[in-house]
Every structure is written in structure tokens, then in C-alpha cells.
mmCIF file of C-alpha atoms in Angstrom:
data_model
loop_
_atom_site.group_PDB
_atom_site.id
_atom_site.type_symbol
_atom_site.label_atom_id
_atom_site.label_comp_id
_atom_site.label_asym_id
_atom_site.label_seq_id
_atom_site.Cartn_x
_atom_site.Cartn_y
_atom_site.Cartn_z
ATOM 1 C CA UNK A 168 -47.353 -156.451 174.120
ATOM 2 C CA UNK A 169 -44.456 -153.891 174.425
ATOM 3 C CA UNK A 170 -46.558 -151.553 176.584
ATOM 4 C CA UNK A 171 -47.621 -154.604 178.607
ATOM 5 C CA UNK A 172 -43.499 -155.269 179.190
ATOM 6 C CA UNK A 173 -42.946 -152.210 180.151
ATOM 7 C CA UNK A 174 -45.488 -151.503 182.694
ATOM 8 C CA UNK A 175 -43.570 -154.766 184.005
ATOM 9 C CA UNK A 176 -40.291 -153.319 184.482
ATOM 10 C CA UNK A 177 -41.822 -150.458 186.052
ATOM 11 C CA UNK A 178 -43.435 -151.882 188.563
ATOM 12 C CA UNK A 179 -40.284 -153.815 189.605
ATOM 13 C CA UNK A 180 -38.408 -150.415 189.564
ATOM 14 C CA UNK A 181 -41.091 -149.156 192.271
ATOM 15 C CA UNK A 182 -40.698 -152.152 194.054
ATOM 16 C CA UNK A 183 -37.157 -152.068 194.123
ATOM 17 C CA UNK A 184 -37.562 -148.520 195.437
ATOM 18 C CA UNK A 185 -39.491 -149.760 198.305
ATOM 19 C CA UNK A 186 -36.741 -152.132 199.241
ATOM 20 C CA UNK A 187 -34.298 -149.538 199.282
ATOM 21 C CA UNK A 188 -36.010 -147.191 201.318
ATOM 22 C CA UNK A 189 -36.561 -149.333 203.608
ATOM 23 C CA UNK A 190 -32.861 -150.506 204.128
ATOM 24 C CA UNK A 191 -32.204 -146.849 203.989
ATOM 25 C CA UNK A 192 -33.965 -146.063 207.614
ATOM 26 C CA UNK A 193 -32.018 -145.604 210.613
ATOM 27 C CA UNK A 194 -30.131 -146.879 212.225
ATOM 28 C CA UNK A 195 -28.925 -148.023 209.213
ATOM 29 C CA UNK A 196 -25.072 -147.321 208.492
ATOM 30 C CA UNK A 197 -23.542 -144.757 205.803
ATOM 31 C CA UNK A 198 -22.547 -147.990 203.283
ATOM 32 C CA UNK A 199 -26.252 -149.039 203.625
ATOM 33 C CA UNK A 200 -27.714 -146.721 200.600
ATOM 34 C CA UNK A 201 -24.999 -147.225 198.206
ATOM 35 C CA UNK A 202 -24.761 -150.809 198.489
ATOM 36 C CA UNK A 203 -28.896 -151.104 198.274
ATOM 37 C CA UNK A 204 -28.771 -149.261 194.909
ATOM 38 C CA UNK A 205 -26.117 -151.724 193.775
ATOM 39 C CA UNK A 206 -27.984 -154.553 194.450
ATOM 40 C CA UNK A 207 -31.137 -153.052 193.422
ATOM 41 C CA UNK A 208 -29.626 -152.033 189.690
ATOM 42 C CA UNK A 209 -28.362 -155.768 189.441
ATOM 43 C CA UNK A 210 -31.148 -157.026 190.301
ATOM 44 C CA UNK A 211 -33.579 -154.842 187.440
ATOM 45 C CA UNK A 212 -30.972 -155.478 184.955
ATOM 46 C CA UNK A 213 -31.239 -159.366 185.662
ATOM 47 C CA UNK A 214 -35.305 -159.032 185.628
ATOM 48 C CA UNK A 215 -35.353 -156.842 182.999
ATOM 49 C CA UNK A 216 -33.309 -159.047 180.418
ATOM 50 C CA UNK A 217 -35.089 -161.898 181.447
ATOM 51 C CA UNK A 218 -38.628 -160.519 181.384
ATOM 52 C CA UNK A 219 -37.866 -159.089 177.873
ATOM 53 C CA UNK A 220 -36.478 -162.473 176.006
ATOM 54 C CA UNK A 221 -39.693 -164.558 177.512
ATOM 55 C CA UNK A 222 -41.807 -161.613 175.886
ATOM 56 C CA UNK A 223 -40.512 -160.657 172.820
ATOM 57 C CA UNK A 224 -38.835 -163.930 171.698
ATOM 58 C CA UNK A 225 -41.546 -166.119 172.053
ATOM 59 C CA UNK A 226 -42.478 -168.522 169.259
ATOM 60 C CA UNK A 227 -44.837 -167.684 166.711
ATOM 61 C CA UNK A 228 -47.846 -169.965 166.123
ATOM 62 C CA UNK A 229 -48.694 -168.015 162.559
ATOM 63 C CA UNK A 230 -47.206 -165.683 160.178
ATOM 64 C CA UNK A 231 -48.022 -163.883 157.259
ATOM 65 C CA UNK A 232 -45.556 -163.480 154.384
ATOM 66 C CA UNK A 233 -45.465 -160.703 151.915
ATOM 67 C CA UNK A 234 -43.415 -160.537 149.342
ATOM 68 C CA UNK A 235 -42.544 -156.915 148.357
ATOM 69 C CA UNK A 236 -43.082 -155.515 144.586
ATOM 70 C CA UNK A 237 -43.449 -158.073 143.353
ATOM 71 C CA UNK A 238 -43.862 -158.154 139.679
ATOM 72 C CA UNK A 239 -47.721 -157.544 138.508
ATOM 73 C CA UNK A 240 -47.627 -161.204 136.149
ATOM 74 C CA UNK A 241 -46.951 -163.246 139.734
ATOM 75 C CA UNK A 242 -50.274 -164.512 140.777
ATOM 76 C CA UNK A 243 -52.031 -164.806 144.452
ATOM 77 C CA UNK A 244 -51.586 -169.150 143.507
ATOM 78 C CA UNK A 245 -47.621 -168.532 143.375
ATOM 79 C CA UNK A 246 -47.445 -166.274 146.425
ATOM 80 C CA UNK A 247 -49.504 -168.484 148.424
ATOM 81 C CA UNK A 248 -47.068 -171.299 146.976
ATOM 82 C CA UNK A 249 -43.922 -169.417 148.011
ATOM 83 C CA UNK A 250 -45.049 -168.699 151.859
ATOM 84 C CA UNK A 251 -46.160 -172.496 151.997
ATOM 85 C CA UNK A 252 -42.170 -172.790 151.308
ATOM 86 C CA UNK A 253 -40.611 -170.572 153.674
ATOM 87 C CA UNK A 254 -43.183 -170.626 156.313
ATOM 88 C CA UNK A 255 -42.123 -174.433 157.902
ATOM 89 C CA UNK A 256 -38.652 -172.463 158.486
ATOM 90 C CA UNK A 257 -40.492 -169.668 160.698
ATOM 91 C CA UNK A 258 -43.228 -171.287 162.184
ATOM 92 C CA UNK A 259 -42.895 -172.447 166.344
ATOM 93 C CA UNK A 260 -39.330 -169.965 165.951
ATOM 94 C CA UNK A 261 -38.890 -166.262 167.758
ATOM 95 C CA UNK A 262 -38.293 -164.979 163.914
ATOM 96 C CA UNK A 263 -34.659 -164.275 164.796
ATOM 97 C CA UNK A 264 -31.848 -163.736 161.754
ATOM 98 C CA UNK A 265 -30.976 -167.316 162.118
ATOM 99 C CA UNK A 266 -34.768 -168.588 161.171
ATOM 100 C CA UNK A 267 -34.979 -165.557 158.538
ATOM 101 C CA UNK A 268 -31.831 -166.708 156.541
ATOM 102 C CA UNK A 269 -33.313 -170.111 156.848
ATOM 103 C CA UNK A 270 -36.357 -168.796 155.300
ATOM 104 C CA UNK A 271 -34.524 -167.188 152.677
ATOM 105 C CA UNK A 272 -32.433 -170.194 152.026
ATOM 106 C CA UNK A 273 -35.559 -172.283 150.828
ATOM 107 C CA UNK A 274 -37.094 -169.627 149.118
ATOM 108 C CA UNK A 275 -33.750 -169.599 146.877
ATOM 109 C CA UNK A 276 -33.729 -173.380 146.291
ATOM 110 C CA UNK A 277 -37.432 -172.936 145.182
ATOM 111 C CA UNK A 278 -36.025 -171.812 141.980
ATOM 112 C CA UNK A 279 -38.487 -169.150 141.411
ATOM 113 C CA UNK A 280 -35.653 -166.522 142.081
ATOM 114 C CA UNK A 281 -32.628 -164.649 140.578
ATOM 115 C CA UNK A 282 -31.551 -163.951 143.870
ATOM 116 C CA UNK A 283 -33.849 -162.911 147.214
ATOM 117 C CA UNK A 284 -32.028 -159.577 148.338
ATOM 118 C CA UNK A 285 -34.083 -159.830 152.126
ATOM 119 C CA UNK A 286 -35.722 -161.802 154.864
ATOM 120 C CA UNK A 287 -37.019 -159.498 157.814
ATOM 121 C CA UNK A 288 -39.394 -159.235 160.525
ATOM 122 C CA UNK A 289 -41.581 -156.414 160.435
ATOM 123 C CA UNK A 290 -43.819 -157.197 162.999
ATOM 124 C CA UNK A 291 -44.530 -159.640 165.217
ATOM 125 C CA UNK A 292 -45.920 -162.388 162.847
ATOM 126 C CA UNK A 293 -44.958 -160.381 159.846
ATOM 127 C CA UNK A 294 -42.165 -161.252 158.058
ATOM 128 C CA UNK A 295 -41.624 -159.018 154.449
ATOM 129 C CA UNK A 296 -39.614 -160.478 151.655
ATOM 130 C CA UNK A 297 -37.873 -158.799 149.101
ATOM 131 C CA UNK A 298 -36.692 -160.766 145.853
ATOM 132 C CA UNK A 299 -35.684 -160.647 142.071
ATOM 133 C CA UNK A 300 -38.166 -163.577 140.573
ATOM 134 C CA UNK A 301 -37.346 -164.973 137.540
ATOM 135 C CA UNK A 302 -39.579 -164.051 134.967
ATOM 136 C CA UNK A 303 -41.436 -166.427 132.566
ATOM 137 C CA UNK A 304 -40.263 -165.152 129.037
ATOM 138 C CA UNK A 305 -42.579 -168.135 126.914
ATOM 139 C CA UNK A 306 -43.896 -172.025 127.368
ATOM 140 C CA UNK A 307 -42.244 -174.602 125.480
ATOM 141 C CA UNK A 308 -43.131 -178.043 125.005
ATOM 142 C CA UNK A 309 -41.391 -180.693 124.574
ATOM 143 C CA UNK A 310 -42.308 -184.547 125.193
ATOM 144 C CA UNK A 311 -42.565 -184.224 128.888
ATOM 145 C CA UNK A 312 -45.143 -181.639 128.995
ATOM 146 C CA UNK A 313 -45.020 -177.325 129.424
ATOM 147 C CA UNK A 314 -42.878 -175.616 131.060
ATOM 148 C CA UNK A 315 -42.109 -172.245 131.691
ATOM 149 C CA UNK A 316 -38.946 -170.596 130.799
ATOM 150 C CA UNK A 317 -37.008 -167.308 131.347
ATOM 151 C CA UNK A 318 -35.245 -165.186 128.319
ATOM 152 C CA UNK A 319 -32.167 -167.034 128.416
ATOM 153 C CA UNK A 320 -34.236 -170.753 128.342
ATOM 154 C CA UNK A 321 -33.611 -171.360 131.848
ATOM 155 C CA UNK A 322 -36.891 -173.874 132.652
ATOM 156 C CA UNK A 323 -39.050 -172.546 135.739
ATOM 157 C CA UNK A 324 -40.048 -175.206 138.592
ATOM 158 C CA UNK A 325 -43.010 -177.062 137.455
ATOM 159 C CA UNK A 326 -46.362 -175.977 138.713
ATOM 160 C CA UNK A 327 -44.525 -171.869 138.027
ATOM 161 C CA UNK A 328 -47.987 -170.480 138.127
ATOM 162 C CA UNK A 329 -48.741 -166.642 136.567
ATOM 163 C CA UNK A 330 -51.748 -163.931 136.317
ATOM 164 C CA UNK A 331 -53.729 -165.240 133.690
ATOM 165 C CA UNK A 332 -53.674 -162.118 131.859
ATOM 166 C CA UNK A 333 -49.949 -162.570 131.016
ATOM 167 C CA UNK A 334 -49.364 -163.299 127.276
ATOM 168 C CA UNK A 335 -47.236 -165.591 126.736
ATOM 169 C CA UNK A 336 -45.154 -168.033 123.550
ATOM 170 C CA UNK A 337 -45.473 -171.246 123.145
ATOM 171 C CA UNK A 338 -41.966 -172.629 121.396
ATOM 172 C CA UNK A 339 -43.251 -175.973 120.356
ATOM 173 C CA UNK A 340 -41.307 -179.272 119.066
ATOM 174 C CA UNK A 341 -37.734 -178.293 120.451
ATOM 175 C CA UNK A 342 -35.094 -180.531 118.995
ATOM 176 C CA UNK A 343 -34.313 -181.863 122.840
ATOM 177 C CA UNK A 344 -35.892 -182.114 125.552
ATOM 178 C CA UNK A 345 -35.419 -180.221 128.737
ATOM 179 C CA UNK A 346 -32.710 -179.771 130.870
ATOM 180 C CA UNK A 347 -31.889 -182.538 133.820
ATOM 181 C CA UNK A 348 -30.094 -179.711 136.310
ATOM 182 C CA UNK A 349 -31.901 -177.152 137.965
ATOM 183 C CA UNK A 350 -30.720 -173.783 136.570
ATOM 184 C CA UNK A 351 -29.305 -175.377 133.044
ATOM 185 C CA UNK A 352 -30.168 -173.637 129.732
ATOM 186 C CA UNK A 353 -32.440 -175.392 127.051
ATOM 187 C CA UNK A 354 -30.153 -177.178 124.614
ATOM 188 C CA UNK A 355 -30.606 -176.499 121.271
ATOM 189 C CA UNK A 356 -29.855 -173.747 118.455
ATOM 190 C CA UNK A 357 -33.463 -173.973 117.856
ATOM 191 C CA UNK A 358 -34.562 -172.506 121.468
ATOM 192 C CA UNK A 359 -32.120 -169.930 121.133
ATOM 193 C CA UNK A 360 -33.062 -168.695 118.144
ATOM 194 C CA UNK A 361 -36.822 -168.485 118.926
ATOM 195 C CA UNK A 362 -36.102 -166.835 121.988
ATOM 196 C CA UNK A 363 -33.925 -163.862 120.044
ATOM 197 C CA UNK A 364 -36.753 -163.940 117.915
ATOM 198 C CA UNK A 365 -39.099 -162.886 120.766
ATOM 199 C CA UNK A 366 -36.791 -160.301 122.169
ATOM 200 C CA UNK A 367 -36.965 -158.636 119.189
ATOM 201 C CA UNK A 368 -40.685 -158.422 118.760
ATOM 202 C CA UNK A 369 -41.954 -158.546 122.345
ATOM 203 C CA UNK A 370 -42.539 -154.576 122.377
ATOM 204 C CA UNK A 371 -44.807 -154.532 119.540
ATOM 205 C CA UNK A 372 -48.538 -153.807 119.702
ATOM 206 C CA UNK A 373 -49.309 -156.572 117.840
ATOM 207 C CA UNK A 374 -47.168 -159.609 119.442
ATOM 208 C CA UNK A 375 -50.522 -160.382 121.350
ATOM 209 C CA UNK A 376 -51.208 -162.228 118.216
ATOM 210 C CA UNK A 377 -48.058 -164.630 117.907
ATOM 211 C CA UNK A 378 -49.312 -167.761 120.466
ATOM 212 C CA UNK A 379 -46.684 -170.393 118.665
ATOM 213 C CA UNK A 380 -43.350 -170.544 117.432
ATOM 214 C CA UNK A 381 -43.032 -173.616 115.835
ATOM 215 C CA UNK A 382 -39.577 -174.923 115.880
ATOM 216 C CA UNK A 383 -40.091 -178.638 114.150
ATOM 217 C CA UNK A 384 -38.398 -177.214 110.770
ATOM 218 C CA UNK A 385 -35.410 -175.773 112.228
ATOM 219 C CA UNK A 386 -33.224 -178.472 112.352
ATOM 220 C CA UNK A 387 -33.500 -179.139 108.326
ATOM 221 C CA UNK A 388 -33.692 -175.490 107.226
ATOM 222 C CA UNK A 389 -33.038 -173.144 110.110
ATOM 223 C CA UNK A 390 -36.017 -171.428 110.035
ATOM 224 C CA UNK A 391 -38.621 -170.397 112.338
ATOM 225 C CA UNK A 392 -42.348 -170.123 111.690
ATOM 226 C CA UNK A 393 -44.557 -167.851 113.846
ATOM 227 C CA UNK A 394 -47.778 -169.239 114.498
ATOM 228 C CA UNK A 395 -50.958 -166.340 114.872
ATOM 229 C CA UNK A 396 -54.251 -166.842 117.193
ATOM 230 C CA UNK A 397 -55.959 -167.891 113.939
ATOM 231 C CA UNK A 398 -53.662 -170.189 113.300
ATOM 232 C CA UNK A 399 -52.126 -168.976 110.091
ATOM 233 C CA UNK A 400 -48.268 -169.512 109.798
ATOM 234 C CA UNK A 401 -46.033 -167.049 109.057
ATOM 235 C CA UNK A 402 -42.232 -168.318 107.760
ATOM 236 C CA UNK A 403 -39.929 -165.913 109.653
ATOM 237 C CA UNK A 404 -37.115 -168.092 108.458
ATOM 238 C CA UNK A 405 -33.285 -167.570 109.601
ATOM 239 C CA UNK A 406 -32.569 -166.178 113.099
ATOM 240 C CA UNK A 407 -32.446 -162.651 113.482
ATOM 241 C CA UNK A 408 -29.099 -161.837 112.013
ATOM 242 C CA UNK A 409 -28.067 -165.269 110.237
ATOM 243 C CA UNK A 410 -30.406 -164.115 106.738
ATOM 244 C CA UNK A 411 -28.905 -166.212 104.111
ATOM 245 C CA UNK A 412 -28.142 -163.841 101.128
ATOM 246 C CA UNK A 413 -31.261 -162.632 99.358
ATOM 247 C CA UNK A 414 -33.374 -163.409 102.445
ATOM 248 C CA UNK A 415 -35.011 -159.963 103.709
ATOM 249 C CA UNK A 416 -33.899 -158.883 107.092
ATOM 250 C CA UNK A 417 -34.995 -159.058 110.326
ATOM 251 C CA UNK A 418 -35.747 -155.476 110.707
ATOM 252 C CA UNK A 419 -37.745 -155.232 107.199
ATOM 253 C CA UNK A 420 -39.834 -158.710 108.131
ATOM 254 C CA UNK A 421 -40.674 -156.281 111.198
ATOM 255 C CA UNK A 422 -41.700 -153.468 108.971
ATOM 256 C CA UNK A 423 -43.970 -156.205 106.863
ATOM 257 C CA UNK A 424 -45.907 -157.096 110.282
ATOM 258 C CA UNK A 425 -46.171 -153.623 111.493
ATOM 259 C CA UNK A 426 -47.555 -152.529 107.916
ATOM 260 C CA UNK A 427 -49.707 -155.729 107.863
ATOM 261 C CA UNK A 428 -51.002 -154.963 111.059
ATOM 262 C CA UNK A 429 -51.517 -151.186 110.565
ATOM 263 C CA UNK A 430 -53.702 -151.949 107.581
ATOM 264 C CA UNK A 431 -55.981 -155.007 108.124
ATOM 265 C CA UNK A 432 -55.476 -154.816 111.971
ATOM 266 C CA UNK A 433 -53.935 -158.105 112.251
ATOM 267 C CA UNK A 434 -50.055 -159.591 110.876
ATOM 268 C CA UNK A 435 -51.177 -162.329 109.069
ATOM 269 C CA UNK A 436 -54.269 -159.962 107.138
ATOM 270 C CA UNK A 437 -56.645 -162.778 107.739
ATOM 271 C CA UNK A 438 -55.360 -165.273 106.102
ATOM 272 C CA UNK A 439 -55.565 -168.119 107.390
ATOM 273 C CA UNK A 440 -52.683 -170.160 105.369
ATOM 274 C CA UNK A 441 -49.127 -169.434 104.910
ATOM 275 C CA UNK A 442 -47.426 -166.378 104.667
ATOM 276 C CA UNK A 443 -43.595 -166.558 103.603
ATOM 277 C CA UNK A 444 -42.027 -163.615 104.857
ATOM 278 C CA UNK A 445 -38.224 -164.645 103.732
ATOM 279 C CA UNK A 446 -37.918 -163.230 100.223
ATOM 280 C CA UNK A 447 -36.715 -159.556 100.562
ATOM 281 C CA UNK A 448 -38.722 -158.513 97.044
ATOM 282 C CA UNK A 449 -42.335 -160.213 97.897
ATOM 283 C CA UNK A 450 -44.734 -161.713 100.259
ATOM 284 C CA UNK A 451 -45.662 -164.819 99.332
ATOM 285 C CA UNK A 452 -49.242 -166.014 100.717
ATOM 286 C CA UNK A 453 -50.013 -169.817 100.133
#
């Protein structure tokens, strides 16, 4: 297309160039020339803007919108779900910066984002965005359903799809139920707690095997029970950093699971009971 514009504006040049020379035969007077390429240079400029804006600013009738680096866990469903969102904004528009922030502008009130850095054209039905998505940290559930949530407990939009590879928690039986403003933490000491307790344990070759943390006893004894693919339960108990006064530490209920783990391959050693990790002399298996 940009060859096809400028093979345009030469041809008017040459034909401009006619047009001069030909005012510039005799008998014509000395102011003849001068005034000729005056005209002449008005005139291309005129064409030349013109002939540009109908070609390069033309609506689009399709665009494709790529979202760059984007973190490995966001699936094709999401992406697909995202462009659906910002693509009424660009669609029948000349892509210009007012129809990119537009874009941009819906693609933040998706709530799928920290913050989306850039909108831009790179093409002419390419458009390439560049955001910080918030990432799903575990799936609660409360009365209402799943949901999605980021480390601090901020709930994801509903329908927050990810790769299905992606391991994720499940904090089940919150004390309250989710949060009625976009943006708004999870209430509860219980939520918080669970996700500290994640934090702490999310690098560990074995956290593959923690599917639940089951929150329902929290609000009578403050403790939280990690629940493994087998379904044995494991009493963590206090957050990490409240331990009442003989209760073992965080770190050392680590050191358990990693030992645990090392030895019979999994944290809960195949049992498929309880497992009371809380007394810092013994582990009790029920």
C-alpha cells in the first residue's frame, strides 16, 4: 500500500512538471517560471496530504491483537477473551492514539490487569499490547462458586481462564464471602493467613501435592489444615509466625514436609488420615 502511494505522488510530480514546462515556453514573461513552481509546490503539497490520509487512515475491517510476553499460565481461551474486549474499540477506526487508548481503557476495566503499560499499531491491522496481568495465586470457594484470586486475595473476573497445566490452591470454606467491589481484598483473617501460608511453601518441589487448604476450623482455633491429592489432612495450625508457645514453627513444619517428602516421596507418607504437624516434639498421625 505505501509503495502504491507513492508511485501516486510521483506521478503527480511529473505531471506537475509538464504543466510547468509548458507555461515556461516563450513568449512567456520572466515572473512566469517562478510563479508556476509556486503554484505547482502548493498544489503537490495539497494532493499529497490528501492522497496520504485517504490511504493510510482508512478504517480497518479486522485486526489481530497480540498481547506481548505474556505470562506462560495465560491460556489461548483468555487471550482470545481479551481481544474480543478491546477489539469493538478498534474495529471500523484508522487505529489512531485516540482508538488505541480507548482500547487500552477497556482492557484495564477488564480487570485482568495490574496496569497495561501500551496500546500500539504495528502494522496495518496489527495492534501489539503490552501489560502486567494479574496473576491467579489459588481458587477459593465460597457459597457463590470459584473464583480466582491473586496473592494479596484480590478476586479475578469470573470466567479468569488459565493453561491447564497451572497448579493451583483451593482455600475452601472462607469465613465470608467474596468481595462486592471490583479490586477489594477477601475479608477475613482466615484468607490471609492461608495465603501467607502459600507464599511460604509455593517454591517447594513438593507443593504440587497440597490441592486444599481448608479454612472451616480457623475461626474456632486459628488453624489451617493442608489438604494432599490423596486427600489426607495435614494440621499446619497457627499462621506462619502467630505459633502459640510450644507449637513448632513454621520453618521446622517445613523441614517435617521436606523430610517427609525426601523419604517416602510424598508429605503426608501415604497416609491417608491425619497428620498433626503442630507439636514441636512429635508428629502425630491419626
Amino acid at each position: 500500500m505505501v509503495r502504491h502511494v507513492f508511485n501516486l505522488v510521483a506521478d503527480l510530480w511529473f505531471r506537475l512538471w509538464d504543466a510547468v514546462t509548458w507555461l515556461c515556453r516563450p513568449p512567456a514573461s520572466r515572473w512566469t517560471l517562478p510563479a508556476a513552481c509556486l503554484v505547482a509546490v502548493c498544489l503537490l503539497l495539497t494532493w499529497s496530504v490528501q492522497l496520504l490520509r485517504s490511504h493510510v487512515h482508512q478504517p480497518v475491517e479486522e485486526v489481530t491483537i497480540r498481547f506481548i510476553e505474556a505470562p506462560q499460565w495465560v491460556g489461548e481461551s483468555l487471550k482470545n477473551h481479551l481481544g474480543a474486549t478491546a477489539a469493538p474499540w478498534l474495529l471500523g477506526t484508522s487505529l489512531q492514539r485516540t482508538d488505541l487508548s480507548n482500547a487500552r481503557e477497556a482492557l484495564l476495566a477488564s480487570g485482568c490487569f495490574h496496569d497495561v503499560l501500551q496500546v500500539e499499531r504495528s502494522g496495518s491491522t496489527l495492534v501489539n499490547v503490552t501489560a502486567v496481568f494479574l496473576e491467579p495465586n489459588a481458587r477459593i470457594i465460597d457459597r457463590h462458586g470459584a473464583l480466582l484470586i491473586d496473592h494479596r486475595g484480590i478476586p479475578l473476573p469470573t470466567g479468569y481462564r488459565v493453561h491447564e497445566d497451572t497448579h493451583l490452591v483451593t482455600l475452601r470454606s472462607p469465613a465470608y464471602d467474596r468481595p462486592t467491589a471490583a479490586n477489594d481484598r477477601w475479608s477475613g483473617a482466615d484468607v490471609t493467613a492461608a495465603l501467607e501460608l502459600l507464599e511460604l511453601i509455593d517454591d517447594y518441589s513438593w507443593y504440587d501435592q497440597v490441592v486444599e487448604v481448608d479454612l472451616s476450623a480457623f475461626d474456632h482455633n486459628q488453624s489451617l489444615v493442608l489438604v494432599t491429592d490423596i486427600q489426607s489432612r495435614i494440621i499446619w495450625g497457627s499462621p506462619p509466625g502467630e505459633e502459640a508457645g510450644l507449637e513448632c514453627l513454621a520453618e521446622d513444619k517445613i523441614k517435617r514436609l521436606s523430610w517427609f517428602h525426601e523419604e517416602a516421596g510424598r508429605i503426608d507418607q501415604h497416609h491417608r488420615g491425619t497428620i498433626d504437624f503442630t507439636d514441636s516434639s512429635m508428629v502425630t498421625k491419626h
